[in-house]
XYZ file of C-alpha atoms in Angstrom:
685
model
C -42.475 40.312 -106.267
C -40.697 37.266 -104.922
C -37.851 37.970 -107.164
C -37.689 41.641 -106.163
C -37.672 40.739 -102.416
C -34.792 38.318 -103.417
C -32.965 41.083 -105.099
C -32.954 43.371 -102.437
C -32.049 41.075 -99.936
C -29.012 40.184 -101.937
C -27.970 43.836 -102.214
C -28.687 44.077 -98.381
C -26.436 41.110 -97.779
C -23.527 42.356 -100.181
C -23.801 45.825 -98.502
C -23.493 44.198 -95.060
C -20.676 41.874 -96.184
C -18.904 44.708 -97.807
C -19.159 46.734 -94.488
C -17.926 43.907 -92.521
C -15.083 43.441 -94.965
C -14.270 47.120 -94.779
C -14.078 46.767 -91.108
C -11.323 44.253 -90.897
C -8.828 46.773 -92.497
C -7.004 49.647 -91.444
C -9.151 52.902 -92.593
C -5.956 55.369 -92.515
C -3.069 55.675 -94.753
C 0.189 56.150 -93.143
C 2.486 59.234 -94.289
C -0.487 61.373 -95.371
C -2.418 62.859 -92.938
C -5.472 65.234 -94.225
C -7.841 67.497 -92.417
C -10.428 65.056 -91.930
C -7.986 62.741 -90.060
C -8.091 65.313 -87.233
C -11.888 64.447 -86.374
C -11.092 61.259 -84.304
C -14.426 60.068 -82.859
C -14.862 56.857 -80.682
C -16.959 55.917 -77.725
C -13.333 55.207 -75.918
C -12.838 58.743 -76.029
C -14.212 61.225 -73.329
C -13.513 64.381 -71.109
C -10.731 62.801 -69.302
C -8.858 61.179 -72.390
C -5.425 62.450 -72.865
C -4.639 60.768 -76.267
C -5.483 58.103 -78.372
C -3.596 55.791 -80.398
C -5.583 55.907 -83.726
C -3.297 53.020 -85.021
C -0.175 50.884 -84.145
C 0.812 48.152 -86.844
C 3.936 45.987 -86.344
C 5.522 43.416 -88.436
C 8.421 40.770 -87.989
C 9.896 39.077 -91.063
C 12.622 36.529 -91.285
C 15.483 37.393 -93.884
C 18.423 35.184 -95.008
C 22.064 36.846 -94.652
C 23.108 35.239 -97.965
C 26.884 35.347 -97.093
C 26.931 34.699 -93.610
C 24.450 31.658 -93.575
C 22.281 32.730 -90.810
C 18.991 34.438 -90.451
C 18.011 38.018 -89.381
C 14.986 39.303 -88.056
C 13.569 42.782 -89.048
C 10.847 44.510 -87.320
C 8.925 47.375 -88.382
C 6.381 49.512 -86.712
C 4.114 52.242 -87.808
C 2.123 54.440 -85.367
C -0.239 57.153 -85.344
C -1.511 59.148 -82.248
C -3.722 61.849 -81.589
C -3.072 64.379 -78.527
C -6.185 65.406 -76.956
C -4.686 67.862 -74.437
C -1.670 69.155 -72.871
C -2.045 66.016 -70.238
C -1.280 63.925 -73.157
C 2.156 65.398 -74.067
C 3.556 62.441 -72.431
C 2.610 60.354 -75.439
C 4.972 61.931 -77.580
C 7.976 60.792 -75.928
C 9.368 57.660 -77.604
C 11.045 54.788 -76.610
C 12.711 52.338 -78.784
C 14.667 49.286 -76.912
C 17.571 47.584 -78.974
C 18.940 44.325 -77.425
C 22.782 44.274 -77.084
C 24.494 40.493 -76.600
C 26.831 39.673 -74.085
C 29.553 40.207 -77.051
C 28.509 43.717 -77.661
C 26.605 42.982 -80.870
C 23.384 45.089 -80.783
C 20.268 45.211 -82.846
C 20.356 48.370 -85.355
C 17.783 51.062 -85.655
C 17.075 52.237 -89.294
C 14.704 54.098 -91.268
C 13.287 56.249 -88.286
C 10.775 58.747 -89.696
C 8.675 60.972 -87.463
C 6.610 63.840 -88.010
C 4.176 66.144 -86.037
C 1.086 67.289 -87.822
C -0.947 70.401 -87.094
C -3.988 71.755 -88.659
C -3.431 75.485 -89.032
C -6.482 77.514 -90.999
C -7.765 74.274 -92.499
C -4.287 73.146 -93.927
C -2.057 70.497 -92.590
C 1.335 71.777 -91.261
C 4.100 69.350 -90.780
C 7.347 69.153 -88.622
C 9.949 66.332 -88.982
C 11.660 65.001 -85.980
C 15.500 66.017 -86.670
C 17.985 62.750 -86.596
C 19.775 64.770 -84.265
C 17.584 64.548 -81.699
C 17.596 61.016 -81.191
C 19.341 59.960 -78.387
C 20.513 56.678 -76.938
C 20.337 55.875 -73.354
C 22.198 52.376 -71.664
C 19.665 51.000 -69.652
C 21.389 47.895 -68.624
C 24.173 45.603 -69.803
C 21.739 44.208 -72.435
C 19.723 46.948 -73.396
C 19.964 50.295 -75.085
C 16.764 52.905 -75.192
C 16.638 55.146 -78.258
C 14.393 58.166 -77.451
C 13.045 61.033 -78.939
C 10.265 63.577 -78.552
C 8.200 65.216 -81.189
C 8.431 68.969 -81.756
C 5.726 71.712 -82.354
C 3.273 69.800 -79.965
C -0.037 71.361 -79.294
C -3.287 70.042 -77.946
C -5.040 68.472 -81.082
C -1.851 67.705 -82.925
C -1.337 64.368 -84.621
C 2.226 62.504 -84.334
C 3.118 59.712 -86.422
C 6.257 57.534 -86.617
C 7.931 54.506 -88.275
C 10.909 52.623 -87.923
C 12.736 49.379 -88.427
C 14.860 47.036 -86.182
C 17.297 44.773 -87.629
C 18.250 41.694 -85.278
C 20.403 39.174 -85.618
C 18.835 37.397 -82.428
C 16.308 34.957 -83.767
C 15.431 34.373 -80.036
C 14.182 37.977 -79.768
C 11.185 37.385 -81.903
C 9.515 41.157 -81.070
C 6.387 40.779 -78.656
C 3.515 43.131 -79.277
C 1.556 45.097 -76.759
C -1.926 45.487 -77.940
C -2.759 48.003 -74.974
C -1.564 50.805 -72.811
C -2.035 53.927 -71.202
C -4.359 55.506 -73.817
C -7.261 53.970 -75.981
C -6.068 52.159 -78.964
C -8.432 52.118 -82.134
C -6.505 49.734 -84.258
C -3.636 47.319 -82.967
C -2.173 45.063 -85.614
C 0.765 42.746 -85.687
C 1.845 40.272 -88.343
C 4.516 37.696 -88.202
C 5.942 35.540 -90.826
C 7.457 32.571 -89.041
C 9.210 29.483 -91.194
C 8.809 26.273 -89.576
C 12.619 26.236 -89.229
C 11.888 28.400 -85.920
C 9.552 26.667 -83.223
C 8.277 29.635 -80.941
C 6.181 28.970 -77.833
C 3.345 31.949 -78.078
C 2.274 33.345 -74.893
C -0.750 35.566 -74.744
C -2.154 37.678 -71.909
C -4.691 39.762 -71.406
C -8.711 39.821 -70.814
C -9.889 41.323 -74.102
C -10.921 39.224 -77.185
C -8.620 39.591 -80.634
C -10.803 40.900 -83.435
C -8.802 38.677 -86.118
C -6.290 35.960 -85.048
C -5.557 33.962 -88.455
C -2.855 32.028 -89.854
C -1.900 31.968 -93.763
C 0.270 29.144 -94.635
C 2.675 28.785 -97.667
C 6.177 27.789 -98.927
C 9.175 29.826 -98.706
C 12.611 29.626 -100.366
C 15.698 31.309 -98.815
C 18.839 31.791 -100.754
C 22.426 31.604 -99.479
C 25.910 31.491 -100.925
C 28.843 29.521 -98.933
C 32.568 29.721 -99.882
C 34.095 26.222 -100.618
C 38.068 26.776 -100.092
C 38.443 22.950 -101.380
C 36.527 23.684 -104.819
C 33.818 20.806 -103.885
C 30.864 23.140 -104.424
C 28.567 23.869 -107.102
C 30.425 26.254 -108.580
C 32.469 25.640 -111.953
C 35.144 28.296 -110.791
C 38.451 27.237 -111.549
C 39.969 29.053 -108.428
C 39.251 26.744 -106.050
C 40.284 29.228 -103.281
C 37.102 31.223 -103.761
C 34.711 28.397 -105.309
C 31.085 29.435 -104.129
C 28.154 27.357 -103.287
C 24.516 28.508 -104.019
C 21.779 26.999 -102.347
C 18.240 27.514 -101.066
C 16.782 26.218 -97.694
C 12.926 25.564 -98.566
C 10.293 25.535 -95.696
C 6.435 26.191 -94.873
C 5.835 29.463 -93.443
C 3.040 30.409 -90.995
C 2.163 33.868 -91.378
C 0.278 35.212 -88.487
C -1.784 37.993 -88.383
C -3.448 39.544 -84.856
C -5.801 42.378 -84.527
C -7.429 44.163 -81.393
C -9.740 47.283 -82.203
C -11.066 49.790 -79.902
C -8.882 48.603 -77.118
C -9.550 50.768 -73.921
C -6.555 52.345 -72.121
C -5.308 50.736 -68.662
C -5.242 52.779 -65.757
C -3.621 51.736 -62.728
C -6.294 51.234 -60.075
C -6.451 49.962 -56.609
C -5.529 46.594 -55.645
C -3.627 45.327 -58.379
C -0.092 43.711 -58.115
C 1.097 45.183 -61.590
C -0.784 46.672 -64.252
C 1.842 44.584 -66.595
C 0.026 41.361 -65.652
C -3.192 42.434 -67.271
C -1.819 44.223 -70.423
C -3.014 42.517 -73.611
C -0.064 41.322 -75.472
C 1.593 38.489 -77.197
C 5.177 37.128 -76.444
C 7.216 34.539 -78.128
C 9.916 32.107 -76.249
C 12.241 30.349 -79.019
C 11.940 26.636 -78.078
C 13.732 25.005 -81.116
C 15.556 25.534 -84.301
C 15.553 22.560 -86.760
C 16.760 23.166 -90.286
C 16.225 20.516 -93.288
C 18.787 17.884 -92.542
C 20.266 19.140 -89.281
C 19.681 17.741 -85.813
C 17.432 20.144 -84.059
C 18.814 22.515 -81.406
C 16.896 23.082 -78.296
C 16.643 26.575 -76.683
C 13.825 26.527 -74.129
C 15.152 24.137 -71.683
C 13.473 21.949 -68.921
C 13.116 23.038 -65.318
C 15.515 19.988 -64.331
C 17.876 21.455 -66.736
C 17.747 25.104 -65.292
C 17.815 23.695 -61.733
C 20.986 22.100 -62.252
C 22.546 24.732 -63.921
C 21.401 27.111 -61.219
C 23.173 25.125 -58.568
C 26.418 24.956 -60.236
C 26.247 28.828 -60.747
C 28.872 30.897 -59.028
C 25.955 33.530 -58.919
C 23.519 31.404 -57.418
C 23.601 27.772 -55.855
C 27.647 27.363 -55.782
C 28.187 29.319 -52.610
C 25.709 27.350 -50.731
C 26.809 24.195 -52.387
C 30.243 24.130 -51.185
C 31.548 23.633 -47.399
C 31.558 27.134 -45.917
C 33.610 26.284 -42.822
C 34.522 29.557 -42.164
C 30.936 29.866 -41.119
C 31.078 27.473 -38.225
C 32.676 29.181 -35.420
C 30.408 32.238 -35.746
C 27.197 30.008 -36.242
C 28.241 28.101 -33.076
C 28.086 31.167 -31.127
C 24.684 32.366 -32.314
C 22.823 29.129 -31.634
C 24.694 29.087 -28.312
C 22.896 26.258 -26.142
C 19.817 25.477 -28.509
C 19.674 21.750 -29.505
C 16.637 21.347 -31.577
C 16.699 22.332 -35.382
C 14.131 24.633 -34.707
C 15.524 26.427 -31.918
C 18.844 26.740 -34.113
C 17.141 27.844 -37.241
C 15.230 30.598 -35.266
C 18.543 32.051 -33.604
C 20.043 31.995 -36.834
C 17.261 33.751 -38.614
C 16.725 36.337 -35.995
C 20.543 37.103 -35.787
C 20.473 37.632 -39.785
C 17.011 39.745 -39.477
C 18.195 41.944 -36.703
C 21.857 42.807 -37.943
C 21.700 42.866 -41.466
C 20.636 45.277 -44.125
C 18.937 44.847 -47.111
C 19.159 46.472 -50.312
C 17.035 47.224 -52.909
C 17.035 44.957 -55.800
C 15.200 42.944 -58.438
C 17.495 39.781 -59.135
C 17.603 36.240 -58.147
C 21.466 36.197 -58.663
C 23.980 37.124 -56.016
C 27.037 39.675 -56.940
C 29.122 39.585 -53.807
C 30.631 36.394 -52.299
C 28.667 35.457 -48.947
C 31.956 36.363 -46.840
C 31.415 39.909 -47.818
C 28.065 39.884 -47.153
C 28.706 38.689 -43.502
C 31.605 40.950 -42.904
C 29.449 44.080 -44.172
C 26.426 42.866 -42.511
C 24.544 43.884 -45.847
C 23.605 42.632 -49.102
C 20.716 42.009 -51.850
C 17.724 39.950 -50.840
C 19.075 37.056 -52.917
C 22.469 37.677 -50.935
C 21.124 37.833 -47.690
C 18.659 34.961 -47.767
C 21.602 32.653 -49.671
C 23.775 33.360 -46.630
C 20.812 32.317 -44.337
C 20.700 29.114 -46.218
C 24.612 28.319 -46.077
C 24.175 29.129 -42.342
C 21.547 26.847 -41.695
C 23.342 23.985 -43.678
C 26.490 24.467 -41.649
C 24.495 23.168 -38.792
C 23.057 20.308 -40.699
C 19.561 21.910 -41.058
C 18.094 21.095 -44.477
C 17.394 24.328 -46.446
C 16.925 25.329 -50.330
C 16.518 28.410 -52.005
C 13.112 29.263 -53.698
C 12.956 31.579 -56.607
C 9.803 33.931 -57.101
C 8.417 36.551 -58.422
C 7.076 39.674 -56.223
C 3.298 41.012 -56.813
C 4.981 44.349 -58.355
C 6.964 42.577 -60.756
C 4.423 40.227 -62.287
C 3.435 36.725 -62.658
C 5.838 33.797 -63.604
C 4.956 31.167 -66.020
C 3.553 27.904 -64.651
C 5.274 25.643 -67.249
C 8.147 27.333 -68.934
C 11.306 28.311 -66.979
C 11.409 32.077 -68.372
C 13.884 33.056 -65.800
C 13.322 36.872 -66.350
C 10.007 36.468 -64.568
C 11.948 35.582 -61.375
C 13.204 38.390 -59.027
C 13.313 37.150 -55.351
C 14.826 34.567 -53.553
C 13.680 33.244 -50.140
C 14.680 30.079 -48.269
C 12.723 26.938 -47.347
C 13.610 25.086 -44.285
C 12.554 21.708 -43.410
C 11.750 21.215 -39.678
C 10.285 18.225 -38.075
C 9.132 17.385 -41.727
C 7.220 20.329 -42.174
C 8.352 23.316 -44.393
C 9.391 26.681 -43.063
C 9.340 29.586 -45.557
C 12.064 32.603 -44.421
C 13.001 35.899 -45.439
C 15.314 37.519 -43.164
C 15.165 40.921 -44.936
C 12.368 42.149 -43.453
C 12.853 43.604 -40.021
C 9.598 43.580 -38.895
C 8.292 39.832 -39.098
C 8.675 36.972 -37.346
C 10.260 33.732 -37.875
C 7.833 31.720 -40.278
C 6.416 34.883 -41.633
C 6.912 35.928 -45.115
C 5.781 39.252 -46.391
C 2.867 39.921 -48.351
C 4.629 40.878 -51.885
C 5.802 37.272 -52.379
C 2.233 36.170 -52.242
C 2.064 36.003 -55.947
C 1.520 32.642 -57.180
C 3.951 30.034 -58.407
C 7.849 29.838 -57.127
C 10.340 27.027 -57.460
C 12.360 25.219 -55.156
C 15.688 24.934 -56.564
C 17.815 21.688 -55.802
C 20.584 19.742 -57.502
C 17.972 17.796 -59.682
C 14.438 19.456 -59.554
C 12.491 22.955 -59.421
C 9.663 21.969 -57.622
C 6.741 24.402 -57.870
C 5.710 26.175 -54.693
C 2.602 28.240 -54.288
C 2.362 31.530 -52.327
C -1.403 32.799 -52.697
C -2.771 35.624 -51.254
C -5.811 33.882 -50.798
C -3.921 32.056 -47.875
C -3.272 35.081 -45.860
C -5.910 36.237 -43.232
C -5.366 39.477 -41.996
C -7.421 40.406 -38.675
C -7.987 43.616 -36.980
C -10.131 44.265 -33.839
C -10.812 47.448 -32.405
C -13.003 48.084 -28.980
C -14.390 51.986 -28.517
C -15.972 52.193 -25.110
C -17.557 55.948 -24.037
C -18.906 56.689 -20.665
C -20.537 59.777 -19.072
C -18.012 61.178 -16.300
C -19.188 62.911 -12.881
C -18.572 66.229 -14.196
C -21.133 65.572 -17.078
C -18.061 65.234 -19.334
C -17.845 62.596 -22.166
C -14.753 60.725 -22.335
C -13.615 57.124 -23.761
C -10.962 54.779 -24.750
C -10.036 53.199 -27.913
C -8.294 49.997 -28.005
C -7.015 48.075 -31.460
C -5.197 44.987 -31.960
C -3.575 44.883 -35.589
C -3.146 42.115 -38.011
C 0.131 40.527 -38.814
C 0.708 42.949 -41.918
C -0.975 46.049 -40.241
C 1.716 45.380 -37.167
C 4.545 45.090 -39.565
C 3.651 48.491 -41.501
C 3.097 50.357 -38.062
C 6.356 48.979 -36.986
C 8.125 50.233 -39.890
C 6.292 53.558 -39.622
C 7.165 54.016 -36.019
C 10.832 53.148 -36.608
C 10.704 56.673 -38.494
C 8.690 58.654 -36.328
C 7.775 59.296 -32.545
C 4.829 58.500 -30.642
C 4.203 62.300 -30.463
C 4.280 62.235 -34.539
C 1.819 59.460 -34.154
C -0.481 61.122 -31.713
C -0.660 64.501 -34.352
C -1.570 62.192 -36.991
C -4.215 60.286 -35.009
C -5.727 63.600 -33.970
C -5.772 64.445 -37.493
C -8.130 61.639 -38.229
C -10.931 62.927 -35.776
C -13.219 65.791 -36.117
C -12.221 68.746 -34.032
C -14.577 67.977 -31.141
C -12.763 65.119 -30.074
C -9.315 64.923 -28.348
C -7.028 62.322 -28.500
C -4.681 61.700 -25.316
C -2.564 59.431 -23.331
C -1.431 56.865 -26.180
C -0.063 53.586 -25.211
C 1.609 51.012 -27.842
C 2.045 47.500 -26.769
C 4.302 44.782 -28.328
C 6.054 47.415 -30.455
C 9.352 45.240 -30.415
C 7.705 41.865 -29.501
C 7.245 40.422 -33.449
C 5.510 37.456 -32.528
C 2.447 39.558 -31.144
C 0.260 41.768 -32.563
C 0.525 45.581 -31.982
C -1.849 46.714 -29.742
C -3.068 50.374 -29.458
C -4.937 52.284 -26.721
C -5.788 55.751 -26.393
C -8.198 58.211 -24.497
C -11.034 60.159 -26.277
C -12.403 63.101 -24.987
C -15.827 64.647 -26.381
C -16.392 68.359 -26.509
C -19.831 67.816 -27.636
C -23.051 67.462 -25.472
C -22.231 70.866 -23.847
C -25.659 72.420 -23.931
C -26.321 71.305 -27.678
C -29.794 70.701 -28.517
C -28.758 68.342 -31.365
C -25.519 66.107 -31.380
C -24.352 63.873 -34.042
C -21.839 61.048 -33.632
C -20.724 58.677 -36.115
C -19.988 55.194 -34.080
C -17.435 54.349 -36.563
C -15.104 57.477 -35.447
C -12.034 57.439 -37.673
C -12.482 53.786 -38.739
C -15.248 54.283 -41.253
C -14.463 53.560 -45.031
C -14.704 56.775 -46.241
C -13.928 56.333 -49.976
C -14.997 53.509 -52.286
C -11.469 51.892 -53.532
C -13.367 50.640 -56.502
C -14.375 54.113 -58.259
C -14.157 53.078 -61.764
C -17.399 52.249 -63.695
C -15.436 49.347 -65.095
C -12.439 47.475 -64.983
C -10.698 45.268 -67.332
C -8.758 43.012 -64.997
C -8.839 41.441 -61.806
C -8.795 42.790 -58.106
C -5.772 41.538 -56.540
C -5.841 42.366 -52.556
C -2.828 41.492 -50.671
C -4.770 39.139 -48.352
C -8.024 38.221 -47.160
C -10.236 40.477 -44.359
C -11.401 40.045 -41.360
C -11.931 43.466 -39.585
C -13.980 43.624 -36.269
C -15.563 46.896 -34.658
C -17.195 47.086 -31.446
C -18.659 50.339 -29.991
C -20.442 50.869 -26.839
C -21.841 54.509 -25.462
C -23.405 55.493 -22.311
C -25.947 57.879 -23.233
C -25.272 61.418 -21.733
C -27.490 62.632 -19.006
C -29.958 65.063 -20.384
C -30.033 63.634 -23.930
C -31.596 60.611 -25.434
C -31.309 58.885 -28.980
C -33.452 60.530 -31.680
C -32.490 58.561 -34.666
C -30.493 55.414 -35.154
C -28.777 53.694 -38.289
C -30.620 50.496 -39.001
C -28.810 47.187 -38.671
C -28.154 45.469 -41.895
C -26.409 42.133 -43.008
C -25.028 42.158 -46.498
C -23.549 38.758 -47.888
C -20.988 38.824 -50.471
C -21.195 36.029 -53.391
C -23.546 34.456 -50.836
C -20.556 33.006 -48.576
C -17.396 34.590 -49.813
C -17.888 37.634 -47.393
C -20.150 39.933 -45.622
C -20.567 43.244 -44.150
C -22.727 43.101 -40.777
C -23.626 46.460 -38.957
C -25.889 45.825 -35.898
C -26.888 48.523 -33.617
C -29.300 48.801 -30.817
C -30.059 51.336 -27.991
C -32.005 51.412 -24.806
C -32.425 54.370 -22.220
C -28.831 53.962 -20.842
C -26.594 52.705 -23.748
C -25.894 52.593 -27.558
C -24.114 49.241 -28.814
C -22.834 48.757 -32.262
C -20.679 46.046 -33.622
C -19.547 46.322 -37.288
C -17.788 43.104 -39.125
C -16.198 43.335 -42.567
C -15.128 39.680 -43.781
C -13.738 39.054 -47.290
C -12.637 35.190 -47.642
C -11.027 35.874 -50.843
C -8.296 38.106 -51.880
C -8.333 37.627 -55.446
C -11.491 38.525 -57.744
C -12.003 37.920 -61.416
C -13.386 40.649 -63.584
C -16.839 39.284 -63.427
C -16.996 39.986 -59.644
C -15.879 43.498 -60.099
C -19.226 45.250 -60.229
C -20.499 43.149 -57.279
C -17.501 44.211 -55.218
C -17.987 47.950 -56.046
C -21.546 47.718 -54.804
C -20.385 46.051 -51.827
C -17.971 48.556 -51.018
C -20.426 51.298 -51.872
C -22.853 49.898 -49.847
C -20.219 50.032 -46.711
C -19.238 53.833 -47.506
C -22.710 54.895 -47.528
C -23.277 52.801 -44.193
C -20.439 53.625 -42.211
C -20.986 57.245 -42.919
C -24.168 57.373 -41.029
C -24.538 58.974 -37.549
C -26.310 58.634 -34.103
C -28.581 61.605 -33.582
C -28.969 62.725 -29.955
C -31.670 65.227 -28.949
C -31.468 67.056 -25.664
C -34.600 66.228 -23.478
C -36.454 69.109 -22.440
């Protein structure tokens, strides 16, 4: 009996082990689609899923260019996608990027094969993508995008494609993205990297790898060189064409990375950029070290990068050289100012108020500073570099800071990955304290930065150093306060006033919006936010052009209710209630990144109209978030004459990790529900 049980246990163990092994392998065959393949099932698929990536497999290999004494990279990708409905047709437009060097040498796209598969009358019908339908688009100086779209596309189609990219740029080891807009059932990337090439591997995302392994072996690459002096290994008597054959041996690390059942990423509220959270692997070439040769470093130190940047004509050189042509104009700007702070403020305000910033995504300047000054226009880098040059002309210490804006993605804390930087601001040292300036925003005061730059690490660039500087959204506090007072009038009508002081960034947005509209337009907009029985009138706007003060709004409210109605409903939050939970998704696979912390205060006082009484009143509540990291407070009371309410929303953090998401979602769900509650007034009979 014991032997039988052991036998059964062994059989079960082998069965389970077999299942585990099977799960570690891709269960489809590319290039062969059967009717059964159209029945794609996964817990990731629901009625809202537009398309699903059944499998995506990539591989990078180093190959020897025998006669060129160099290496190339061959990258192949095979991908199968099931189109679930017409909203997923976008998944059938494919883009393949190719790198082009400054010497106009390009990567090459080869072996492209693509088919659309449809199931018709129980049979698989295939339609091939014609080579003539593939077109190239020059995206920039260094990138060409090859695009094509699948034909014969229907709801339920399977599309599949494969291709190879041949590259002579071993610094461009292909990255791999496991995650995208659509769910991915299986994503696999393999890379065989000989130990001559040292890469820094950068991983990103919040999902675990299903497989992450390295198989080590030895590898041998064969080369042929021509020795015109006949000193090679060849026995040829033609010394002008003597050939040397030799091999380069080394160790090979063969990496395999797999993720399976990867959820699609949809951009939700309060995210800087979805690219920060996509699960992916990237490679940065650090060093090349062939046998018996000196290593060559490719990933520079920050000190070297800083030195090169300050010597570059497109960055530091224009502010390092004497700019005597600025002296007369700058002296006029500063006038009678004597202190460094006064001078800096006058220079900053002159540029802010007289220059127009163009949209750009670069830390480098294209136009010389004389042209920028003459045209009163330039990129953010050009305008802020001009600001630095003007400050330096007054012997005020000023340096550029490079950073990445929130919509561009995070920088790397350790490595100088320069393509991750896209913005330049100025750091000014005044009275031994740093002041950070961006003269491109016409609605911010001296010493204030736009919220878009609060995205983590930046670097202050000097001749010798690139010192880290951190701009964290948690350090910003946005405070808004509102006051509503409603009174009964002698004619028994009900009127009130609304007063609001906006925070720094609310004021910035308001000023920008008002620059494109009128008070009349604003009145119409405000009226739309109130119900039909409340009229908005007599709008006043204070400090619209005084940037060092918050914008203050004031307007009158007139209520049509209480005109012999037996029951009247009033929401004390009026138009300031949060009506929709910004965190609607049941799950979120990346952090919540608000632009600043929140401190909103709302006060409401209402005189009870004659002939009415309070029949129902919302209950007072206090809801703490993560103990002391925030709170929602709704305190309300009533007597025979007045209703008074105070509502406060406080969040001391702007950034929340994934583990906080459900609690944050519940927190806002409670707020939405509570702020929708109404006071019920009943006529006294």
